[in-house]
CSV table of C-alpha atoms in Angstrom, one decimal:
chain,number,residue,atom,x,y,z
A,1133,UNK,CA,-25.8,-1.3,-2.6
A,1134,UNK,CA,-24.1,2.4,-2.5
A,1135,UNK,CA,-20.9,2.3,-4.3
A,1136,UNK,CA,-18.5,5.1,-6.3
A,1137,UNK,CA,-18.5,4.2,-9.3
A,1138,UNK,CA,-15.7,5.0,-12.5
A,1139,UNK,CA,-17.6,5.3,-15.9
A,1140,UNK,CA,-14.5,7.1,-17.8
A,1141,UNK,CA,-11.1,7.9,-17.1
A,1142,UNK,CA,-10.3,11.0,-15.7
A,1143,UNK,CA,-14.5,11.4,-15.5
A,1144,UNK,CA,-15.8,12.7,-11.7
A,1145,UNK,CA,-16.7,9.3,-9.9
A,1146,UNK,CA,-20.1,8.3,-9.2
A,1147,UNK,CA,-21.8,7.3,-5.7
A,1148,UNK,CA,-24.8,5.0,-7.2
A,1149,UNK,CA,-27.1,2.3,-6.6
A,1150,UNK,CA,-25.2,-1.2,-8.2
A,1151,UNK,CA,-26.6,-4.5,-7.7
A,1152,UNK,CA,-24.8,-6.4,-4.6
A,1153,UNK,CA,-22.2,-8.9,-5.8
A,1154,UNK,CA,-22.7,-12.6,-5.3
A,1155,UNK,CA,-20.4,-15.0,-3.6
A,1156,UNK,CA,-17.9,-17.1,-5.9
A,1157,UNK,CA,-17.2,-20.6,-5.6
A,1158,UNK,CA,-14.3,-20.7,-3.5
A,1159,UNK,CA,-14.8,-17.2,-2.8
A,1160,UNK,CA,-16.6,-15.0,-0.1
A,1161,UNK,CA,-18.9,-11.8,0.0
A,1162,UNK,CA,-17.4,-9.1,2.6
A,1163,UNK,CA,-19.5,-6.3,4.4
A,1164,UNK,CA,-16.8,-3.3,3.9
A,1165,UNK,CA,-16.8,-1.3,7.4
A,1166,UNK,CA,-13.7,0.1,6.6
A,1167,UNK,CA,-11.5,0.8,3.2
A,1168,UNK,CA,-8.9,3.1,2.1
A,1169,UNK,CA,-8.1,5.5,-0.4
A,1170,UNK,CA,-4.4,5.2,-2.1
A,1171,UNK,CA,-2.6,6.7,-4.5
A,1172,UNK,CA,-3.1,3.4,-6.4
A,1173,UNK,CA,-6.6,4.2,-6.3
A,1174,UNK,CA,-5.9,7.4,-7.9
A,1175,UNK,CA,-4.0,6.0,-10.7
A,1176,UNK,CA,-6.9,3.7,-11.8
A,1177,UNK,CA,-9.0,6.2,-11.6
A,1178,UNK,CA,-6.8,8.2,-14.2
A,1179,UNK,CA,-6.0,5.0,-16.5
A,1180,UNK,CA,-2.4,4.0,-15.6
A,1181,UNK,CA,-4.4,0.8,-15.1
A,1182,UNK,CA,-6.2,-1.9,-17.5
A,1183,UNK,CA,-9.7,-1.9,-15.7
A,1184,UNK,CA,-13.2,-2.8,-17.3
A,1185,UNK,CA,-15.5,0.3,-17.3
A,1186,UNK,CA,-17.4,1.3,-15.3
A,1187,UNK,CA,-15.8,0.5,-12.7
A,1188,UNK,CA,-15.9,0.3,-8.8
A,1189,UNK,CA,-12.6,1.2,-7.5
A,1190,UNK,CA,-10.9,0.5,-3.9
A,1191,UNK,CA,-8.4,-2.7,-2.8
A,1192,UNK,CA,-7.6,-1.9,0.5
A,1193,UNK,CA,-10.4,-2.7,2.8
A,1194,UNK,CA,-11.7,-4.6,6.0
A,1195,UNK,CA,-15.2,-6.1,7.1
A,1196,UNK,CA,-17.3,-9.1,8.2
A,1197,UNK,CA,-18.2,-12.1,6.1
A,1198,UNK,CA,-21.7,-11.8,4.4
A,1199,UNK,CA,-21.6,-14.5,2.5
A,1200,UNK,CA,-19.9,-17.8,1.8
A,1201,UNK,CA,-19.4,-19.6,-1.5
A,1202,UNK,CA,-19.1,-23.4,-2.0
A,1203,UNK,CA,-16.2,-24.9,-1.4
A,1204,UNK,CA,-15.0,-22.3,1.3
A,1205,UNK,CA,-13.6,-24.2,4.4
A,1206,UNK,CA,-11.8,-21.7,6.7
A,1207,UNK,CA,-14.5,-19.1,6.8
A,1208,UNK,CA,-18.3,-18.6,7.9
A,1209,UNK,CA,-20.8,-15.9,7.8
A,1210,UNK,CA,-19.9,-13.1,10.4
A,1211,UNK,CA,-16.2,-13.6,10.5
A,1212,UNK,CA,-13.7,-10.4,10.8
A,1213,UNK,CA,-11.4,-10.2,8.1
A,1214,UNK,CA,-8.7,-8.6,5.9
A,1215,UNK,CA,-7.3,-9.0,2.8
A,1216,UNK,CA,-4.0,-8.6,1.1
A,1217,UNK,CA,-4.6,-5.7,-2.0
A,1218,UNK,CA,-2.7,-9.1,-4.1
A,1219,UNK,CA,-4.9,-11.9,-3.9
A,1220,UNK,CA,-3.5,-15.5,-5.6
A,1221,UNK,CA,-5.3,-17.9,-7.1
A,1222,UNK,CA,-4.6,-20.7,-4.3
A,1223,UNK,CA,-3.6,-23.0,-7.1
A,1224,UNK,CA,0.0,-22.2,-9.0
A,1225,UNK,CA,3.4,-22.6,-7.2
A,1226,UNK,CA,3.8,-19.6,-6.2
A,1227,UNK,CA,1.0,-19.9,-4.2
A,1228,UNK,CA,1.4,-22.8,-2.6
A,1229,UNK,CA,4.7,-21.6,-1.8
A,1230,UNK,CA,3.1,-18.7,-0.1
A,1231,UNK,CA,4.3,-16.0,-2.3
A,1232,UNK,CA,0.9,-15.4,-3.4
A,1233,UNK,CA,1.9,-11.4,-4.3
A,1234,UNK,CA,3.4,-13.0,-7.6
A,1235,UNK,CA,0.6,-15.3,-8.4
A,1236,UNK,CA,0.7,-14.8,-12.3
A,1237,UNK,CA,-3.5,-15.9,-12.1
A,1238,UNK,CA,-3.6,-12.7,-9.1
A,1239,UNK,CA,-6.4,-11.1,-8.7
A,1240,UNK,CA,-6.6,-7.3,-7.3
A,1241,UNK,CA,-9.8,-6.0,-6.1
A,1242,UNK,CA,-10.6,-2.4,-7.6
A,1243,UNK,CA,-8.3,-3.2,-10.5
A,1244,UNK,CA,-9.0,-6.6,-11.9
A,1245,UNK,CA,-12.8,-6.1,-10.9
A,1246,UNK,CA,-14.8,-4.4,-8.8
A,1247,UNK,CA,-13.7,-3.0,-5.3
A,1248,UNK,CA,-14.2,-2.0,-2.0
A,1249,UNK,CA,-15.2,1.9,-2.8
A,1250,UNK,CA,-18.7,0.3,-2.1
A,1251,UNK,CA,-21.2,-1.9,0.7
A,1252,UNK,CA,-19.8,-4.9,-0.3
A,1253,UNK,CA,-17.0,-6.8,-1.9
A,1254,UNK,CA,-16.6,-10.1,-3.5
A,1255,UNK,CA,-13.2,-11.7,-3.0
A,1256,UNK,CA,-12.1,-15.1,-5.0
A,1257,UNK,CA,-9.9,-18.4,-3.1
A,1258,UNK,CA,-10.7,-17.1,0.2
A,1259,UNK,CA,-8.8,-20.1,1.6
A,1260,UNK,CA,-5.9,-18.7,0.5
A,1261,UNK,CA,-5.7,-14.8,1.0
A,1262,UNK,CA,-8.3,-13.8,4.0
A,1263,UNK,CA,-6.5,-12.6,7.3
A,1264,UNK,CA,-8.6,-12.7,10.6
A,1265,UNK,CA,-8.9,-9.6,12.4
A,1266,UNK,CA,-8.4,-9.9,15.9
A,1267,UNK,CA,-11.2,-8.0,18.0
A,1268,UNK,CA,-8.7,-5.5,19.7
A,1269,UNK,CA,-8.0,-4.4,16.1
A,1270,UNK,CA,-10.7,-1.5,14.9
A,1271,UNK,CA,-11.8,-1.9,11.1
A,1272,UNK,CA,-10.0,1.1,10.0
A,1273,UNK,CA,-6.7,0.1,11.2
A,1274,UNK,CA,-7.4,-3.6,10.0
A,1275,UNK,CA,-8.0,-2.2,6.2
A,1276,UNK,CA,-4.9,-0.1,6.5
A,1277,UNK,CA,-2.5,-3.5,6.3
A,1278,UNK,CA,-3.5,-4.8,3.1
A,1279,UNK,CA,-1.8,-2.3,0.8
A,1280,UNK,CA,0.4,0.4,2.6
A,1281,UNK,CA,1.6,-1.1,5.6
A,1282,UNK,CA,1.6,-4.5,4.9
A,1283,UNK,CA,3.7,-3.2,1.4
A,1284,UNK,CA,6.3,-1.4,3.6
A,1285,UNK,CA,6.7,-4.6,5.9
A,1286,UNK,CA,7.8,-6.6,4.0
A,1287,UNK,CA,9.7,-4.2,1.7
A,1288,UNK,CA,11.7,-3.7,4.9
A,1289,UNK,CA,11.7,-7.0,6.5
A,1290,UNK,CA,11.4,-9.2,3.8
A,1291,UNK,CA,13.2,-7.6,0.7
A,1292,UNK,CA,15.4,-5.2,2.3
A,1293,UNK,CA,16.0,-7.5,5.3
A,1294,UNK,CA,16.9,-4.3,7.6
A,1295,UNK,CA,18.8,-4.8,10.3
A,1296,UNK,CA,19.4,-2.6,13.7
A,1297,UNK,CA,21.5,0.5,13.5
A,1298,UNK,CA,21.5,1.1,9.8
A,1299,UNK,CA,20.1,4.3,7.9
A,1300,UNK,CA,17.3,3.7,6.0
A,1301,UNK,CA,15.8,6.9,3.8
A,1302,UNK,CA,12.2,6.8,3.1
A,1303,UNK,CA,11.3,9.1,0.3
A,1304,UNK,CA,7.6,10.2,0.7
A,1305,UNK,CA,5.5,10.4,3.7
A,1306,UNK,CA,1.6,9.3,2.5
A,1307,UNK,CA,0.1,6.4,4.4
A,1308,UNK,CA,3.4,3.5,2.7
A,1309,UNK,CA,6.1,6.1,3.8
A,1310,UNK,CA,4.6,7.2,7.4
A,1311,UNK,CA,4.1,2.9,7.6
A,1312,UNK,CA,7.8,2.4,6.8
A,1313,UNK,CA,9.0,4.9,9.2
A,1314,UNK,CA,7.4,3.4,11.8
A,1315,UNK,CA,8.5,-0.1,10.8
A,1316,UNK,CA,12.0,0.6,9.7
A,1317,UNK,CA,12.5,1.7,13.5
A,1318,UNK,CA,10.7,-0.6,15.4
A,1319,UNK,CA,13.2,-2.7,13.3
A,1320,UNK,CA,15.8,-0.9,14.7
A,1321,UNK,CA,17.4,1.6,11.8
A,1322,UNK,CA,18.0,5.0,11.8
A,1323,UNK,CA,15.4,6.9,9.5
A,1324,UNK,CA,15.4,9.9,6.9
A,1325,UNK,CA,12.1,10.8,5.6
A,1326,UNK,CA,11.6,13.2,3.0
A,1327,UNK,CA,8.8,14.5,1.2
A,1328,UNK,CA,7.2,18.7,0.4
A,1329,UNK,CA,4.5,18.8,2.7
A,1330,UNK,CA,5.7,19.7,6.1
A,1331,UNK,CA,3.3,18.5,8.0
A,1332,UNK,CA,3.6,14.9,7.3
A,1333,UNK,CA,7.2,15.4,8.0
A,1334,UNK,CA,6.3,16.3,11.4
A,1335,UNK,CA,4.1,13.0,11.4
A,1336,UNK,CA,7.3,10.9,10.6
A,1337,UNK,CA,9.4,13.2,13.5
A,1338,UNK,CA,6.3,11.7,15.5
A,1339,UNK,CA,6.8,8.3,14.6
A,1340,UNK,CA,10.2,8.4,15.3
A,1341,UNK,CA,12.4,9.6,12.0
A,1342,UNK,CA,15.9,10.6,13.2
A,1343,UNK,CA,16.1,13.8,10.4
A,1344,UNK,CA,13.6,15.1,7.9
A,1345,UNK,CA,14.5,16.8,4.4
A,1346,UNK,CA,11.9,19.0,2.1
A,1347,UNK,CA,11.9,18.0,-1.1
A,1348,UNK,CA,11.7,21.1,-2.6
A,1349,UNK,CA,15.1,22.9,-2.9
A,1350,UNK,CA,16.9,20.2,-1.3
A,1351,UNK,CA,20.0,18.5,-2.7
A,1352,UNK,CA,18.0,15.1,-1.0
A,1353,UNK,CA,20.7,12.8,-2.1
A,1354,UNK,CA,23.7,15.6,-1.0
A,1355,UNK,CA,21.6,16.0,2.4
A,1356,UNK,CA,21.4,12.1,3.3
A,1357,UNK,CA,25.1,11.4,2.8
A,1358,UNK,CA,25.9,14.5,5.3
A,1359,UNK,CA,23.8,13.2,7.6
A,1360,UNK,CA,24.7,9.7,7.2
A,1361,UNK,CA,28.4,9.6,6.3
A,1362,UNK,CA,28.1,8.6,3.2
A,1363,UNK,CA,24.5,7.4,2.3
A,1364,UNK,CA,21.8,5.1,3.6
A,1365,UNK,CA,22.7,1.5,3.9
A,1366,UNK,CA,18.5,1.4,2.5
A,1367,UNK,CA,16.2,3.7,0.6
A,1368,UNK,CA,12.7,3.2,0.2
A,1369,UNK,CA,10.8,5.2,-2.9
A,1370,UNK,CA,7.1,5.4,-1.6
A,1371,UNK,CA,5.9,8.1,-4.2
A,1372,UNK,CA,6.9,6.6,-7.8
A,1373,UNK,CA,8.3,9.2,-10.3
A,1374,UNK,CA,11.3,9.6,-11.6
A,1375,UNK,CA,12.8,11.9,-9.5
A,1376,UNK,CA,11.6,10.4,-6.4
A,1377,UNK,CA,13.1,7.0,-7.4
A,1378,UNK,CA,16.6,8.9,-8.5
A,1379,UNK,CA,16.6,10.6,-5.1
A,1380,UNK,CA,16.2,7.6,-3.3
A,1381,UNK,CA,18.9,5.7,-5.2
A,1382,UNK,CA,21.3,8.4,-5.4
A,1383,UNK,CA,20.7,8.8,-1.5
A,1384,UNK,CA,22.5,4.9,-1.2
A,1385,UNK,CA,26.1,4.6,0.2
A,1386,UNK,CA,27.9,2.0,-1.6
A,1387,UNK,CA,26.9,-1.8,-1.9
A,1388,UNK,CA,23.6,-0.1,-0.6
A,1389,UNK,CA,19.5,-1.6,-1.2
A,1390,UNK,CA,16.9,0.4,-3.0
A,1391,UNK,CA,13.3,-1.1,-2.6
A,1392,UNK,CA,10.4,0.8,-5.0
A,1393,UNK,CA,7.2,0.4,-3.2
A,1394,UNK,CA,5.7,3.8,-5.6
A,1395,UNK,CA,4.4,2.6,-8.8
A,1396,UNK,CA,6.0,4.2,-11.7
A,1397,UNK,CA,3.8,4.1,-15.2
A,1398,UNK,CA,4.9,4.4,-17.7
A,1399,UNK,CA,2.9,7.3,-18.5
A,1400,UNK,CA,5.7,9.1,-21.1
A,1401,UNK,CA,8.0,6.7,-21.8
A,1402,UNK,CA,9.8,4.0,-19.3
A,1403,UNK,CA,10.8,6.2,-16.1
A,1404,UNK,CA,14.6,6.8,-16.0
A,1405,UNK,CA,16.5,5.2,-13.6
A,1406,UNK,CA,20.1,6.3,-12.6
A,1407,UNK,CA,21.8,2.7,-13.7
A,1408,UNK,CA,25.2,4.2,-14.0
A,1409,UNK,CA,25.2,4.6,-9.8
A,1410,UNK,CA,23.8,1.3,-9.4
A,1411,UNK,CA,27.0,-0.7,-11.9
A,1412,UNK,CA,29.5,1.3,-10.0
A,1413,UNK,CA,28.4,1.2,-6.3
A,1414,UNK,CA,26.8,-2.7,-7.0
A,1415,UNK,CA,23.6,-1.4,-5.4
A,1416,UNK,CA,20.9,-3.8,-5.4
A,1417,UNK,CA,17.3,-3.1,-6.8
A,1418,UNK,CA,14.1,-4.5,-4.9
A,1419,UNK,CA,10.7,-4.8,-6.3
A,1420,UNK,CA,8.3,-5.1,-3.8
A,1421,UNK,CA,4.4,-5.8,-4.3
A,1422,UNK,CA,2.0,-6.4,-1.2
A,1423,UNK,CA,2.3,-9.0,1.4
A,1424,UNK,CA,0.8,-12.8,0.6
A,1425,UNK,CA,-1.9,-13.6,3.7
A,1426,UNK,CA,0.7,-16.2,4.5
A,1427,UNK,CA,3.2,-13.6,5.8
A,1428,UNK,CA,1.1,-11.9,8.2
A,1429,UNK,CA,1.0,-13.7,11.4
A,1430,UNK,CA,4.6,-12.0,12.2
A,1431,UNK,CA,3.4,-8.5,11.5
A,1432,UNK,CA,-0.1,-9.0,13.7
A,1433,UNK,CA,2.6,-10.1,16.4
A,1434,UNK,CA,4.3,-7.0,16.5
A,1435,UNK,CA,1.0,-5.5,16.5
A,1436,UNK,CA,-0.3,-7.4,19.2
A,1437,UNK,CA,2.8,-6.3,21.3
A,1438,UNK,CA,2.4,-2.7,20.7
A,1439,UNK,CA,5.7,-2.4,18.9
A,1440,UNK,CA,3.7,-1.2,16.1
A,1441,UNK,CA,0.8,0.9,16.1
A,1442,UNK,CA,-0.7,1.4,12.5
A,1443,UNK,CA,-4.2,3.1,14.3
A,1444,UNK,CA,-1.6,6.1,14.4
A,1445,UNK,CA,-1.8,6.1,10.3
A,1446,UNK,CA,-5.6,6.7,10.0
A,1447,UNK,CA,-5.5,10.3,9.5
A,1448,UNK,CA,-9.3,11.1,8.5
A,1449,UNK,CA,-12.1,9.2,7.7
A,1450,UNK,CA,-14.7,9.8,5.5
A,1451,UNK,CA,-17.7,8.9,3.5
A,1452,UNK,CA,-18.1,7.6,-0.2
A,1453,UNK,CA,-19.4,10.9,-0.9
A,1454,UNK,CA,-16.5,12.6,-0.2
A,1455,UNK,CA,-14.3,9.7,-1.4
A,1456,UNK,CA,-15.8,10.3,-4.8
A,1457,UNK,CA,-14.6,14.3,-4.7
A,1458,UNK,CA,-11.6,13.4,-4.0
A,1459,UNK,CA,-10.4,10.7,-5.7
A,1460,UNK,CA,-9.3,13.2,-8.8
A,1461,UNK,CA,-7.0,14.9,-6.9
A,1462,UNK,CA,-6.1,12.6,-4.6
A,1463,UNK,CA,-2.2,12.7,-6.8
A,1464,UNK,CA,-1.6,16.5,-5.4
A,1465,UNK,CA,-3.6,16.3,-2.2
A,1466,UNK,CA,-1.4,16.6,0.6
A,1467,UNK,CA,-1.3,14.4,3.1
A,1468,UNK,CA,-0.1,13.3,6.6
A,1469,UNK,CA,-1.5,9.7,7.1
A,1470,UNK,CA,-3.8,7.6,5.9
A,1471,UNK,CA,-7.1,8.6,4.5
A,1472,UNK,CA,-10.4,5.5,5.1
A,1473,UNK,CA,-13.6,5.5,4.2
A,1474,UNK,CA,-16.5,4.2,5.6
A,1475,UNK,CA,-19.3,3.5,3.1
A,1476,UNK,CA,-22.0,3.8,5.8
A,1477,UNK,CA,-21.6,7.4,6.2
């Protein structure tokens, strides 16, 4: 099968001939029709991540069922699916609790072994983490949920537990910060989104974002609590940097919920993180990583109903080709949606 392939850090990327994966006992084989390309993507490409080399990456992704392993119960040959970018092990308490996105046994595709940047894709304990795509849901759409969308749900309405008529800021607008715009007001909340490029800002204005702020030359955390009285009663960090996650803390009003969705390495030292703010207002800090399969039947709801659209997301799609060229410099590319690929083109 095609695939992009990783050989070294920081190397370009590869699109090569690998063999085709087998299926796992317990596990499944999945055609990839549709999979995207994330930040996250980006930094295991550039070795914030402990991956095997080489290395196929991509762990967002969507397709039909090529292949069953023993064992497998729910699935066949030929079904639509999905997948959460955190998949558990089916086994520990955590996932039979169904909070599989802390499985300590997890496994991620594109991180702890080969991805979806390629034909196919083996997944383990398909029992446990495959979603069915319904058919009025396109591919592209469908592989948008497992990582970026699915990550701002339930950062929002799990872990942040945002309720109508209070200010949320989002800080970033790629594919997890246009997601939590939209979901932050179909949950009712006022929305801030910030980020430099000014035409994704205009993509959040689209989806329904009360104020925008350009990061550049902006006092962000100044700006929010004009515009809200005082601060956000929630503040999302969808980029992952220091100043990013100090903006969006900073931007709280007291007593006030910060959730980090960005990942911050650790890539000079352990980021900074204004503590001082969060003693003296008593702010509370949210981690937030993925969506267990088990949570998503309330989000394909809402999704059913047409109270949110995350087809709107898909900004572009492309080609493993191009996936491959851009992948390097996918950290400074700006964006304004969500960028899939389609490894048959």
């Amino acid at each position: 099968m095609r695939a992009v392939v990783i050989d070294a850090f920081r190397s370009r990327p590869e699109v090569r001939e690998v063999a085709e994966p087998t299926a796992p006992p317990g596990g499944v084989v999945v055609r990839v029709m549709a999979t995207g390309l994330c930040r996250s993507d980006w930094h295991a490409w550039a070795g914030h991540d402990e991956i095997a080399l080489p290395h196929v990456p991509g762990h967002e992704l969507a397709g039909v069922v090529a292949a069953v392993g023993a064992g497998v119960r729910r699935w066949r040959t030929g079904d639509r699916v999905t997948v959460p970018f955190v998949c558990g092990c089916g086994r520990c308490e955590w996932c039979r609790s169904g909070d599989a996105q802390v499985c300590p046994q997890q496994e991620q595709p594109g991180f702890t072994h080969w991805g979806s940047f390629a034909e196919h894709v083996a997944l383990r304990a398909a029992d446990t983490n495959l979603v069915a795509v319904p058919e009025h849901v396109d591919f592209a759409t469908a592989a948008g949920l497992g990582c970026r969308f699915a990550t701002a749900y339930r950062a929002l309405a799990g872990r942040a537990q945002v309720a109508a008529g209070e200010w949320v800021t989002v800080v970033g607008a790629g594919g997890v910060g246009l997601s939590a715009v939209m979901i932050a007001r179909a949950l009712g909340a006022r929305v801030i989104a910030v980020d430099r490029n000014p035409e994704a800002l205009a993509v959040a204005r689209g989806l329904g974002a009360e104020h925008t702020l350009r990061a550049a030359g902006t006092d962000v955390p100044a700006a929010v609590a004009d515009l809200t009285g005082g601060g956000s009663h929630v503040a999302v960090d969808a980029v992952g940097s220091e100043q990013t996650c100090a903006d969006a803390v900073l931007s709280l009003r007291r007593r006030g919920r910060h959730v980090q969705i960005g990942l911050l390495p650790p890539v000079e030292g352990h980021p900074r993180v204004p503590m001082a703010r969060v003693i003296g207002w008593e702010l509370d800090l949210l981690g937030s990583h993925g969506m267990a399969a088990a949570d998503y039947p309330d989000m394909m709801r809402l999704i059913a109903q047409g109270a949110l659209e995350p087809q709107r997301l898909v900004e572009r799609t492309i080609g493993l080709e191009e996936a491959a060229a851009l992948l390097p410099v996918f950290d400074t590319t700006p964006v304004a949606g969500m960028t899939m690929i389609d490894p048959a083109l």
